[in-house]
């Protein structure tokens, strides 16, 4: 039984030696620039599992192999950590760019830029899970703030148009009421026409669906009042 146990330990030690050789060969074969980081992460997950599966071993005999194996994993892990650090820096730069867009004066341009930043975000590499969600929520919140500005501007524009419509209707009612009463004399009547003209021009843009009707209503009332002035002695 003792000889059998020793044989098992030797077999496992040889198997660990082979795992070490594959790990060293994998490390040596990695390109200096742009290595396959997802593959490295897979090796970091699977290699220790395979290493532990080859047990028991003689501890003293395995100790030098352990040092080499786990040292190799540490070097591989350092490359992944450096990659993650670069990815974090890239994402933080995108967050800073999105932050600037929240105060940009040109909303349409800011929205186009936010979309471009979103595409860049997708192209950046992954980061550790502990930071991934926090970074994404920061970035998404800033982009949403930019997109919401358009909705706010639409709502503000709609409110401005409604206010202009209300003033136009009130002006038409005022002119129509004046037509009911008629002008007192030519000078005051013509002064009223000029006053109403200035007021109508000052209204600015009207809602598209109401602009034509309000304009025609205004012109009818103005023409009627102008005829009334012309009919004065």
Tab-separated table of N, CA, C and O in Angstrom, residues 171-222:
chain	number	residue	atom	x	y	z
A	171	UNK	N	-55.887	88.639	-28.445
A	171	UNK	CA	-55.762	89.808	-29.321
A	171	UNK	C	-56.897	89.830	-30.339
A	171	UNK	O	-57.502	90.892	-30.591
A	172	UNK	N	-57.206	88.674	-30.912
A	172	UNK	CA	-58.311	88.616	-31.870
A	172	UNK	C	-59.629	89.004	-31.208
A	172	UNK	O	-60.451	89.739	-31.797
A	173	UNK	N	-59.838	88.500	-30.004
A	173	UNK	CA	-61.071	88.862	-29.272
A	173	UNK	C	-61.125	90.367	-29.004
A	173	UNK	O	-62.201	90.987	-29.091
A	174	UNK	N	-59.981	90.954	-28.678
A	174	UNK	CA	-59.929	92.397	-28.411
A	174	UNK	C	-60.294	93.191	-29.672
A	174	UNK	O	-61.076	94.162	-29.596
A	175	UNK	N	-59.763	92.774	-30.815
A	175	UNK	CA	-60.049	93.485	-32.062
A	175	UNK	C	-61.511	93.294	-32.449
A	175	UNK	O	-62.200	94.233	-32.880
A	176	UNK	N	-62.006	92.058	-32.281
A	176	UNK	CA	-63.405	91.779	-32.618
A	176	UNK	C	-64.348	92.577	-31.723
A	176	UNK	O	-65.394	93.078	-32.182
A	177	UNK	N	-63.996	92.723	-30.444
A	177	UNK	CA	-64.809	93.524	-29.539
A	177	UNK	C	-64.781	94.986	-29.959
A	177	UNK	O	-65.811	95.685	-29.921
A	178	UNK	N	-63.582	95.452	-30.394
A	178	UNK	CA	-63.469	96.841	-30.854
A	178	UNK	C	-64.303	97.067	-32.104
A	178	UNK	O	-64.859	98.159	-32.304
A	179	UNK	N	-64.420	96.037	-32.949
A	179	UNK	CA	-65.250	96.154	-34.148
A	179	UNK	C	-66.727	96.312	-33.761
A	179	UNK	O	-67.499	96.996	-34.450
A	180	UNK	N	-67.108	95.631	-32.674
A	180	UNK	CA	-68.491	95.766	-32.210
A	180	UNK	C	-68.790	97.198	-31.776
A	180	UNK	O	-69.887	97.719	-32.003
A	181	UNK	N	-67.809	97.834	-31.177
A	181	UNK	CA	-67.996	99.194	-30.670
A	181	UNK	C	-67.720	100.230	-31.756
A	181	UNK	O	-68.319	101.317	-31.754
A	182	UNK	N	-66.808	99.920	-32.663
A	182	UNK	CA	-66.460	100.842	-33.730
A	182	UNK	C	-65.444	101.874	-33.260
A	182	UNK	O	-65.402	102.243	-32.079
A	183	UNK	N	-64.625	102.392	-34.196
A	183	UNK	CA	-63.631	103.403	-33.831
A	183	UNK	C	-64.281	104.738	-33.521
A	183	UNK	O	-65.283	105.114	-34.147
A	184	UNK	N	-63.714	105.440	-32.580
A	184	UNK	CA	-64.267	106.755	-32.206
A	184	UNK	C	-63.942	107.797	-33.272
A	184	UNK	O	-64.782	108.647	-33.600
A	185	UNK	N	-62.745	107.734	-33.821
A	185	UNK	CA	-62.332	108.676	-34.861
A	185	UNK	C	-61.161	108.058	-35.617
A	185	UNK	O	-60.598	107.034	-35.213
A	186	UNK	N	-60.766	108.710	-36.707
A	186	UNK	CA	-59.695	108.164	-37.527
A	186	UNK	C	-58.351	108.062	-36.783
A	186	UNK	O	-57.716	107.006	-36.816
A	187	UNK	N	-57.881	109.151	-36.152
A	187	UNK	CA	-56.556	109.067	-35.503
A	187	UNK	C	-56.466	107.963	-34.454
A	187	UNK	O	-55.512	107.187	-34.423
A	188	UNK	N	-57.477	107.894	-33.597
A	188	UNK	CA	-57.424	106.870	-32.548
A	188	UNK	C	-57.603	105.476	-33.141
A	188	UNK	O	-56.992	104.503	-32.686
A	189	UNK	N	-58.419	105.365	-34.188
A	189	UNK	CA	-58.624	104.077	-34.836
A	189	UNK	C	-57.345	103.585	-35.513
A	189	UNK	O	-56.983	102.403	-35.409
A	190	UNK	N	-56.668	104.490	-36.229
A	190	UNK	CA	-55.412	104.100	-36.876
A	190	UNK	C	-54.330	103.770	-35.850
A	190	UNK	O	-53.504	102.875	-36.069
A	191	UNK	N	-54.320	104.489	-34.729
A	191	UNK	CA	-53.371	104.186	-33.658
A	191	UNK	C	-53.624	102.784	-33.106
A	191	UNK	O	-52.687	102.023	-32.796
A	192	UNK	N	-54.918	102.424	-33.011
A	192	UNK	CA	-55.271	101.083	-32.540
A	192	UNK	C	-54.765	100.012	-33.522
A	192	UNK	O	-54.234	98.968	-33.118
A	193	UNK	N	-54.926	100.267	-34.809
A	193	UNK	CA	-54.461	99.312	-35.805
A	193	UNK	C	-52.959	99.075	-35.686
A	193	UNK	O	-52.494	97.927	-35.748
A	194	UNK	N	-52.217	100.171	-35.537
A	194	UNK	CA	-50.755	100.039	-35.395
A	194	UNK	C	-50.397	99.276	-34.118
A	194	UNK	O	-49.483	98.437	-34.105
A	195	UNK	N	-51.132	99.531	-33.067
A	195	UNK	CA	-50.886	98.850	-31.791
A	195	UNK	C	-51.141	97.362	-31.922
A	195	UNK	O	-50.357	96.532	-31.446
A	196	UNK	N	-52.219	97.002	-32.600
A	196	UNK	CA	-52.548	95.580	-32.765
A	196	UNK	C	-51.552	94.881	-33.695
A	196	UNK	O	-51.217	93.720	-33.484
A	197	UNK	N	-51.123	95.607	-34.742
A	197	UNK	CA	-50.124	95.043	-35.638
A	197	UNK	C	-48.829	94.706	-34.883
A	197	UNK	O	-48.256	93.623	-35.051
A	198	UNK	N	-48.389	95.652	-34.064
A	198	UNK	CA	-47.173	95.425	-33.274
A	198	UNK	C	-47.357	94.244	-32.329
A	198	UNK	O	-46.446	93.414	-32.154
A	199	UNK	N	-48.543	94.166	-31.720
A	199	UNK	CA	-48.813	93.081	-30.773
A	199	UNK	C	-48.815	91.726	-31.491
A	199	UNK	O	-48.289	90.731	-30.963
A	200	UNK	N	-49.391	91.680	-32.699
A	200	UNK	CA	-49.439	90.409	-33.422
A	200	UNK	C	-48.046	89.970	-33.863
A	200	UNK	O	-47.697	88.792	-33.762
A	201	UNK	N	-47.256	90.917	-34.348
A	201	UNK	CA	-45.895	90.577	-34.772
A	201	UNK	C	-45.022	90.132	-33.594
A	201	UNK	O	-44.090	89.344	-33.769
A	202	UNK	N	-45.346	90.647	-32.419
A	202	UNK	CA	-44.565	90.301	-31.229
A	202	UNK	C	-44.908	88.908	-30.688
A	202	UNK	O	-44.206	88.400	-29.806
A	203	UNK	N	-45.960	88.290	-31.227
A	203	UNK	CA	-46.360	86.984	-30.723
A	203	UNK	C	-45.303	85.919	-30.987
A	203	UNK	O	-45.146	84.979	-30.218
A	204	UNK	N	-44.599	86.075	-32.082
A	204	UNK	CA	-43.616	85.053	-32.439
A	204	UNK	C	-44.278	83.851	-33.081
A	204	UNK	O	-45.365	83.945	-33.663
A	205	UNK	N	-43.660	82.684	-32.927
A	205	UNK	CA	-44.164	81.468	-33.574
A	205	UNK	C	-45.425	80.982	-32.884
A	205	UNK	O	-45.544	81.008	-31.662
A	206	UNK	N	-46.379	80.509	-33.704
A	206	UNK	CA	-47.621	79.942	-33.199
A	206	UNK	C	-47.647	78.437	-33.475
A	206	UNK	O	-46.920	77.959	-34.346
A	207	UNK	N	-48.475	77.680	-32.748
A	207	UNK	CA	-48.573	76.247	-33.034
A	207	UNK	C	-48.939	76.008	-34.490
A	207	UNK	O	-49.788	76.708	-35.044
A	208	UNK	N	-48.296	75.033	-35.103
A	208	UNK	CA	-48.479	74.795	-36.535
A	208	UNK	C	-49.941	74.542	-36.882
A	208	UNK	O	-50.442	75.025	-37.912
A	209	UNK	N	-50.644	73.802	-36.041
A	209	UNK	CA	-52.036	73.463	-36.334
A	209	UNK	C	-52.984	74.640	-36.172
A	209	UNK	O	-54.123	74.583	-36.665
A	210	UNK	N	-52.555	75.680	-35.485
A	210	UNK	CA	-53.429	76.824	-35.215
A	210	UNK	C	-52.991	78.084	-35.945
A	210	UNK	O	-53.743	79.070	-35.989
A	211	UNK	N	-51.779	78.081	-36.466
A	211	UNK	CA	-51.203	79.305	-37.022
A	211	UNK	C	-52.060	79.901	-38.142
A	211	UNK	O	-52.352	81.099	-38.153
A	212	UNK	N	-52.480	79.080	-39.083
A	212	UNK	CA	-53.247	79.596	-40.229
A	212	UNK	C	-54.585	80.166	-39.796
A	212	UNK	O	-54.957	81.281	-40.202
A	213	UNK	N	-55.319	79.422	-38.973
A	213	UNK	CA	-56.640	79.894	-38.534
A	213	UNK	C	-56.537	81.181	-37.735
A	213	UNK	O	-57.351	82.110	-37.919
A	214	UNK	N	-55.568	81.256	-36.854
A	214	UNK	CA	-55.413	82.473	-36.055
A	214	UNK	C	-55.011	83.658	-36.936
A	214	UNK	O	-55.486	84.783	-36.731
A	215	UNK	N	-54.133	83.400	-37.907
A	215	UNK	CA	-53.731	84.477	-38.808
A	215	UNK	C	-54.905	84.994	-39.616
A	215	UNK	O	-55.061	86.223	-39.799
A	216	UNK	N	-55.739	84.100	-40.119
A	216	UNK	CA	-56.904	84.519	-40.902
A	216	UNK	C	-57.909	85.249	-40.021
A	216	UNK	O	-58.518	86.253	-40.461
A	217	UNK	N	-58.103	84.777	-38.821
A	217	UNK	CA	-59.032	85.441	-37.896
A	217	UNK	C	-58.555	86.857	-37.590
A	217	UNK	O	-59.356	87.811	-37.583
A	218	UNK	N	-57.253	86.981	-37.368
A	218	UNK	CA	-56.668	88.301	-37.094
A	218	UNK	C	-56.850	89.230	-38.298
A	218	UNK	O	-57.258	90.388	-38.139
A	219	UNK	N	-56.572	88.736	-39.499
A	219	UNK	CA	-56.693	89.570	-40.692
A	219	UNK	C	-58.144	89.996	-40.927
A	219	UNK	O	-58.409	91.153	-41.323
A	220	UNK	N	-59.094	89.112	-40.706
A	220	UNK	CA	-60.503	89.456	-40.874
A	220	UNK	C	-60.904	90.577	-39.933
A	220	UNK	O	-61.578	91.552	-40.326
A	221	UNK	N	-60.508	90.440	-38.666
A	221	UNK	CA	-60.877	91.459	-37.683
A	221	UNK	C	-60.205	92.791	-38.010
A	221	UNK	O	-60.844	93.861	-37.919
A	222	UNK	N	-58.936	92.745	-38.399
A	222	UNK	CA	-58.218	93.978	-38.732
A	222	UNK	C	-58.839	94.652	-39.962
A	222	UNK	O	-59.001	95.881	-40.004
